Coordinates of C-alpha atoms and ligand atoms in Angstrom, one line a residue:
M1 CA -9.9 11.3 12.4
P2 CA -8.2 9.3 9.6
K3 CA -6.6 11.0 6.6
F4 CA -7.6 9.5 3.2
A5 CA -5.4 8.1 0.5
I6 CA -6.1 6.5 -2.8
E7 CA -4.1 3.7 -4.4
F8 CA -3.7 3.0 -8.2
V9 CA -2.5 -0.1 -9.8
P10 CA -1.1 1.3 -13.2
T11 CA -2.7 -1.4 -15.2
D12 CA -4.3 1.3 -17.3
A13 CA -2.7 3.7 -19.6
Y14 CA -0.7 6.2 -17.7
W15 CA -2.9 9.1 -18.6
K16 CA -6.0 7.5 -17.3
V17 CA -4.3 6.9 -13.9
V18 CA -3.1 10.5 -13.9
Y19 CA -6.5 11.7 -14.7
H20 CA -7.9 9.8 -11.6
A21 CA -5.0 11.1 -9.5
V22 CA -5.9 14.8 -10.4
H23 CA -9.5 14.2 -9.7
A24 CA -8.7 12.5 -6.3
E25 CA -6.8 15.6 -5.3
K26 CA -9.8 17.8 -6.2
A27 CA -12.0 15.3 -4.3
G28 CA -10.1 16.1 -1.0
Y29 CA -7.7 13.1 -0.8
D30 CA -4.5 13.5 1.2
Y31 CA -2.3 11.0 -0.5
V32 CA -2.1 9.2 -3.8
W33 CA -0.1 5.9 -3.9
I34 CA 1.1 4.2 -7.0
T35 CA 1.7 0.5 -6.7
D36 CA 5.1 -1.0 -8.1
H37 CA 5.1 -4.2 -10.1
F38 CA 7.5 -4.7 -13.1
N39 CA 4.7 -5.9 -15.4
N40 CA 2.6 -2.7 -14.9
R41 CA 3.4 0.9 -16.0
N42 CA 6.6 2.4 -14.6
V43 CA 5.9 3.8 -11.2
Y44 CA 8.1 6.8 -11.7
V45 CA 6.5 7.8 -15.1
L46 CA 3.3 7.9 -13.2
L47 CA 4.6 9.9 -10.2
T48 CA 6.4 12.5 -12.4
N49 CA 3.1 13.3 -14.0
I50 CA 1.2 13.4 -10.8
A51 CA 4.0 15.9 -9.6
I52 CA 3.4 18.0 -12.7
Y53 CA -0.4 18.0 -12.9
T54 CA -1.1 18.2 -9.0
D55 CA -0.2 20.8 -6.5
R56 CA -1.3 19.8 -3.1
V57 CA -1.7 15.9 -2.7
R58 CA 1.2 14.1 -1.3
F59 CA 2.2 11.1 -3.4
G60 CA 4.8 8.2 -3.8
P61 CA 5.4 4.6 -4.7
G62 CA 3.4 2.2 -2.7
V63 CA 5.5 0.3 -2.5
T64 CA 8.8 -0.3 -4.3
S65 CA 11.0 -3.2 -3.7
P66 CA 14.8 -2.9 -3.2
Y67 CA 15.2 -6.5 -4.7
L68 CA 13.9 -5.0 -7.9
I69 CA 15.2 -1.5 -7.9
H70 CA 18.5 -0.7 -6.0
P71 CA 18.1 1.6 -3.0
V72 CA 20.4 4.2 -4.4
M73 CA 18.3 4.3 -7.6
T74 CA 15.3 4.9 -5.4
A75 CA 17.0 7.5 -3.5
Q76 CA 17.8 9.3 -6.9
S77 CA 14.3 9.0 -8.0
M78 CA 12.6 10.2 -4.9
A79 CA 15.1 13.2 -4.4
S80 CA 14.4 14.0 -8.1
L81 CA 10.5 14.1 -7.5
S82 CA 11.1 15.9 -4.3
E83 CA 12.8 18.7 -6.3
M84 CA 9.7 18.8 -8.4
A85 CA 7.2 18.8 -5.7
P86 CA 8.9 19.8 -2.3
R87 CA 7.5 18.2 0.8
R88 CA 4.9 16.3 -1.0
V89 CA 6.7 13.1 -1.9
V90 CA 6.6 10.0 0.5
C91 CA 8.6 6.8 -0.3
G92 CA 6.7 3.6 0.2
L93 CA 9.0 0.6 0.5
G94 CA 8.3 -3.1 0.7
T95 CA 10.2 -6.4 0.0
G96 CA 7.9 -6.9 -3.1
D97 CA 5.0 -9.3 -3.8
K98 CA 6.5 -12.9 -3.8
T99 CA 4.4 -13.9 -6.8
T100 CA 5.8 -11.3 -9.0
L101 CA 9.3 -11.7 -7.9
D102 CA 9.0 -15.4 -8.5
L103 CA 8.5 -14.8 -12.1
L104 CA 11.9 -13.3 -12.2
N105 CA 13.5 -16.0 -9.9
I106 CA 14.2 -13.1 -7.5
E107 CA 14.4 -14.6 -3.8
R108 CA 13.7 -12.1 -1.1
V109 CA 17.0 -12.8 0.9
K110 CA 17.1 -11.6 4.5
P111 CA 14.2 -9.3 4.0
L112 CA 14.4 -7.6 7.3
S113 CA 18.0 -6.7 6.7
A114 CA 17.3 -5.6 3.2
V115 CA 14.4 -3.1 4.4
R116 CA 16.6 -1.9 7.1
E117 CA 19.7 -1.2 5.0
T118 CA 17.4 0.3 2.1
V119 CA 15.9 2.9 4.6
Q120 CA 19.5 3.8 5.8
L121 CA 20.6 4.3 2.3
I122 CA 17.6 6.4 1.2
R123 CA 17.5 8.5 4.2
E124 CA 21.4 9.3 4.1
L125 CA 21.6 9.8 0.2
T126 CA 18.7 12.0 -0.1
V127 CA 20.1 14.6 2.4
G128 CA 23.4 14.7 0.6
E129 CA 25.5 12.5 2.7
A130 CA 28.3 10.3 1.4
V131 CA 27.2 6.6 2.2
K132 CA 29.5 3.6 2.9
L133 CA 27.6 0.4 3.8
E134 CA 28.7 -3.1 4.3
G135 CA 25.5 -4.7 5.0
D136 CA 24.0 -8.3 4.9
V137 CA 22.2 -7.6 1.6
F138 CA 23.6 -4.2 0.2
N139 CA 27.3 -3.2 -0.2
V140 CA 28.0 0.5 -1.1
A141 CA 31.7 1.5 -1.1
G142 CA 31.1 5.3 -1.2
A143 CA 28.0 6.8 -2.9
R144 CA 26.8 10.4 -2.8
L145 CA 24.1 12.1 -4.8
N146 CA 25.3 15.3 -6.7
F147 CA 22.1 17.0 -5.3
K148 CA 20.0 16.8 -2.0
V149 CA 16.5 17.5 -0.9
A150 CA 15.6 20.5 1.2
D151 CA 13.4 18.4 3.6
P152 CA 13.8 14.7 4.5
I153 CA 11.5 12.5 2.6
P154 CA 9.2 10.4 4.8
I155 CA 9.6 6.6 4.4
F156 CA 6.6 4.2 4.8
I157 CA 7.1 0.6 4.8
G158 CA 4.6 -2.2 3.6
A159 CA 4.4 -5.0 6.1
Q160 CA 2.4 -8.1 6.9
G161 CA 4.6 -10.4 8.8
P162 CA 5.2 -9.8 12.6
K163 CA 8.9 -9.1 12.4
M164 CA 8.5 -6.5 9.4
L165 CA 5.6 -4.9 11.1
S166 CA 7.8 -4.2 14.1
L167 CA 10.8 -3.1 12.0
A168 CA 8.6 -0.9 9.9
A169 CA 7.3 0.9 13.1
E170 CA 10.9 1.1 14.5
I171 CA 12.6 2.6 11.4
G172 CA 9.8 4.0 9.3
D173 CA 7.5 7.1 9.2
G174 CA 4.5 4.9 8.4
V175 CA 3.4 1.2 8.3
L176 CA 1.3 0.2 5.2
I177 CA -0.6 -2.8 6.1
N178 CA -2.4 -4.7 3.3
A179 CA -5.6 -5.6 5.1
S180 CA -9.3 -4.6 5.5
H181 CA -10.4 -6.2 8.6
P182 CA -10.3 -5.2 12.3
K183 CA -8.9 -8.6 13.4
D184 CA -5.7 -8.2 11.1
F185 CA -5.2 -4.6 12.5
E186 CA -5.6 -5.8 16.2
N187 CA -3.0 -8.4 15.5
A188 CA -0.7 -5.9 13.6
M189 CA -1.0 -3.2 16.3
E190 CA 0.8 -5.4 19.0
H191 CA 3.9 -5.7 16.7
I192 CA 3.6 -2.0 15.7
R193 CA 3.6 -0.9 19.3
E194 CA 6.7 -3.2 20.0
G195 CA 8.6 -1.5 17.1
V196 CA 7.7 2.0 18.2
E197 CA 8.8 1.3 21.7
K198 CA 12.0 -0.2 20.6
A199 CA 12.8 3.1 18.7
G200 CA 11.8 5.2 21.8
K201 CA 9.0 6.7 19.7
K202 CA 5.4 7.5 20.4
M203 CA 2.5 6.1 18.4
E204 CA 1.7 9.5 17.2
D205 CA 5.1 9.7 15.5
I206 CA 4.1 7.2 12.8
E207 CA 1.1 6.8 10.4
V208 CA -0.6 3.5 10.6
V209 CA -2.0 2.8 7.2
A210 CA -4.8 0.6 6.1
A211 CA -4.1 -0.5 2.4
T212 CA -7.6 -1.9 1.9
A213 CA -9.3 -3.6 -1.1
F214 CA -12.2 -1.1 -1.4
S215 CA -15.3 -0.9 -3.5
A216 CA -18.1 1.9 -2.8
S217 CA -21.3 2.1 -4.7
E218 CA -24.9 3.1 -3.8
D219 CA -25.7 -0.4 -5.2
P220 CA -24.1 -3.0 -3.1
K221 CA -24.4 -5.8 -5.6
K222 CA -22.2 -3.7 -8.0
A223 CA -19.7 -3.1 -5.3
L224 CA -19.4 -6.7 -4.5
K225 CA -18.9 -7.4 -8.3
A226 CA -16.2 -5.0 -8.7
A227 CA -14.4 -6.3 -5.7
T228 CA -14.6 -10.0 -6.6
P229 CA -11.4 -10.3 -8.7
V230 CA -9.3 -8.6 -6.1
V231 CA -10.6 -10.6 -3.2
A232 CA -10.0 -13.7 -5.1
F233 CA -6.3 -12.8 -5.7
I234 CA -6.0 -11.7 -1.9
V235 CA -7.4 -15.2 -0.9
A236 CA -5.1 -17.0 -3.3
G237 CA -2.1 -15.1 -1.9
S238 CA -2.9 -15.2 1.9
P239 CA -1.0 -17.4 4.2
E240 CA -2.8 -20.1 6.1
S241 CA -2.4 -18.2 9.3
V242 CA -4.3 -15.3 7.9
L243 CA -7.0 -17.6 6.3
Q244 CA -7.4 -19.4 9.7
R245 CA -7.7 -16.1 11.5
H246 CA -10.7 -15.4 9.3
K247 CA -12.0 -19.1 9.6
I248 CA -11.7 -19.6 5.7
Q249 CA -11.3 -23.1 4.8
I250 CA -7.9 -23.9 3.2
E251 CA -10.0 -26.0 0.6
S252 CA -11.8 -23.0 -0.5
A253 CA -8.7 -21.0 -1.1
N254 CA -7.1 -23.9 -2.9
K255 CA -10.2 -24.0 -5.2
I256 CA -9.5 -20.4 -6.1
R257 CA -5.8 -21.0 -6.6
E258 CA -6.4 -24.0 -8.9
A259 CA -8.9 -22.1 -10.9
I260 CA -6.5 -19.1 -11.3
G261 CA -3.7 -21.4 -12.3
K262 CA -5.9 -22.9 -15.1
G263 CA -7.2 -19.3 -16.1
N264 CA -10.8 -20.5 -15.3
W265 CA -12.2 -17.0 -14.2
G266 CA -15.7 -18.3 -13.9
D267 CA -14.6 -20.8 -11.2
V268 CA -12.3 -18.2 -9.6
F269 CA -15.1 -15.7 -9.0
S270 CA -17.9 -18.2 -8.2
N271 CA -15.8 -19.6 -5.4
V272 CA -15.5 -16.2 -3.5
T273 CA -17.6 -16.6 -0.5
P274 CA -19.3 -13.7 1.6
E275 CA -16.8 -14.5 4.5
M276 CA -14.0 -13.8 2.0
F277 CA -15.4 -10.4 1.2
E278 CA -16.0 -9.8 4.8
A279 CA -12.4 -10.7 5.7
F280 CA -10.4 -9.0 2.8
S281 CA -12.4 -6.1 1.5
I282 CA -14.4 -3.0 2.5
C283 CA -17.2 -2.9 0.1
G284 CA -20.8 -1.7 -0.2
T285 CA -22.8 1.4 0.3
P286 CA -21.2 4.5 1.9
D287 CA -22.9 3.6 5.2
T288 CA -21.3 0.2 5.2
C289 CA -17.8 1.6 4.3
I290 CA -18.2 4.3 7.1
E291 CA -18.9 1.7 9.7
K292 CA -15.8 -0.3 8.8
I293 CA -13.5 2.6 8.4
D294 CA -14.7 3.8 12.0
Q295 CA -13.8 0.4 13.3
L296 CA -10.3 0.6 11.9
S297 CA -9.7 4.1 13.1
K298 CA -10.8 3.1 16.7
I299 CA -8.1 0.4 16.5
G300 CA -5.4 3.0 15.6
V301 CA -5.5 3.3 11.7
T302 CA -4.6 7.1 11.1
L303 CA -4.4 6.9 7.2
F304 CA -7.0 5.0 5.1
I305 CA -6.2 3.9 1.5
T306 CA -9.1 3.2 -0.7
G307 CA -7.2 0.6 -2.8
S308 CA -8.3 -1.2 -5.9
P309 CA -10.8 -1.4 -7.4
I310 CA -12.2 1.6 -5.5
G311 CA -15.6 0.9 -7.0
P312 CA -17.5 -0.3 -10.2
K313 CA -16.5 3.2 -11.9
V314 CA -13.5 4.7 -10.5
H315 CA -14.6 8.3 -11.2
D316 CA -18.0 7.9 -9.8
S317 CA -16.7 6.1 -6.7
I318 CA -14.1 8.9 -6.0
N319 CA -17.1 11.3 -6.1
L320 CA -19.2 9.1 -3.7
I321 CA -16.3 8.8 -1.2
S322 CA -15.7 12.4 -1.4
K323 CA -19.4 13.3 -0.9
E324 CA -20.6 10.6 1.3
I325 CA -17.8 9.0 3.3
M326 CA -14.9 11.6 3.9
P327 CA -17.2 14.4 5.3
H328 CA -18.4 11.8 8.1
F329 CA -14.8 11.8 9.2
K330 CA -13.7 15.3 8.6
K331 CA -16.4 16.7 10.8
A332 CA -15.6 14.3 13.6
Ligands
LIG1 N1 4.4 -5.5 -3.1 C1 4.9 -5.1 -4.5 O1 5.5 -5.9 -5.1 N2 4.2 -3.9 -5.0 C2 3.5 -3.2 -4.3 O2 3.0 -2.1 -5.0 C3 3.0 -3.5 -3.0 C4 2.1 -2.7 -2.4 C5 1.9 -3.0 -0.9 C6 1.0 -2.2 -0.1 C7 1.0 -2.4 1.2 C8 1.5 -3.6 1.7 O3 1.3 -3.9 3.1 C9 2.2 -4.5 1.0 C10 2.4 -4.0 -0.4 N3 3.2 -5.1 -1.1 C11 3.6 -4.7 -2.5 C12 3.7 -6.4 -0.8 C13 5.0 -6.3 0.1 O4 6.1 -5.7 -0.9 C14 5.4 -7.6 0.8 O5 5.5 -8.5 -0.1 C15 4.4 -7.9 1.9 O6 4.4 -6.8 2.9 C16 4.7 -9.1 2.6 O7 6.0 -9.2 3.2 P1 6.2 -9.0 4.7 O8 6.0 -7.7 5.0 O9 5.3 -9.9 5.4 O10 7.6 -9.6 4.7 C17 7.9 -11.0 4.3 C18 9.3 -10.9 3.6 C19 8.2 -11.8 5.6 O11 8.3 -13.1 5.4 N4 8.3 -11.2 6.7 C20 8.6 -12.1 8.0 C21 8.1 -11.3 9.2 O12 8.0 -12.0 10.2 O13 7.6 -10.2 9.1 C22 10.2 -12.0 8.1 C23 10.6 -13.5 8.0 C24 12.1 -13.6 7.8 O14 12.5 -13.8 6.7 N5 12.8 -13.5 9.0 C25 14.2 -13.8 8.9 C26 14.8 -14.0 10.3 O15 15.7 -14.7 10.4 O16 14.1 -13.5 11.1 C27 15.0 -12.6 8.1 C28 16.3 -12.2 8.7 C29 16.8 -11.0 8.0 O17 17.9 -10.6 8.3 O18 16.2 -10.4 7.1

């Protein structure tokens, strides 16, 4: 029976996102994730407010990049949040979207080493240890926080490539996979199992998290319309191997990429095909969504993120998910 999370991309004013986060807690969600991109609202401003205005839901950055924010600062921020909301914070890490990091000319050098070293720094610093690290990416001569958390903070790692999926399962408490289709999870599970075995863990020791593009509405046309921009950007950012897995023509993806480059949004949206919705989103009526979530949980997904756009109207879709979709899984 999967747990439910909701993910907000803070493109709206912080108070709107916090309002939806409080509503999501009341609606029965188990987690709230806030994405972290330098050009949106600051993730820790959001998370601090969520710590203040909620009292049960677990929450965290999903995901923050060590190339943008040094791991010791993430350790400091997460430990400070944990002091505000003991046993409720979860740290989501990832290498960072290439598209956004390219704007800053930040290259993701040795991404596997960077993530491994970041996890080590955060785990050791937040429990009050003095840390020395001469890594491939990070060098820390001797750092220690002047405070520590009562309980270790779980670390979930965003991963899509095979090696990162395996590493995330090996060293993380959860693997966050940006995908919505069973084919992508069948592919991911092979690498996740490999990482779990390497660490001598069992599959039930980690959360397998589906970070989906999600849009629920009683009116399937409205659900599709809301999901169109998100699917267009996923297609544009998808590697060839993923497009091929879903039999999506590279030419169709390139048409969307070119239209995005020109800012020709009419062309962007008109080039999104039904196969693209099928491959890169879960959208439609509650029954359609239930069927797809069911498929993913049968493959091994244990935590299901209803990601952007969530639906045509966020508030109404949170209510719809809470009343029509979650109960199907809570009673199972
Ligand atoms: N990115 C953001 O910037 N902000 C977000 O809020 C965010 C949310 C999010 C949620 C879920 C999720 O799955 C991803 C999310 N992302 C977000 C994207 C994430 O940050 C990454 O961009 C995304 O996961 C894609 O990266 P990846 O996991 O596939 O890793 C990349 C870097 C990759 O190339 N991985 C390869 C692989 O096989 O896994 C590694 C290739 C490689 O470089 N290997 C070298 C080697 O020699 O093997 C490395 C050697 C070394 O030492 O590192």
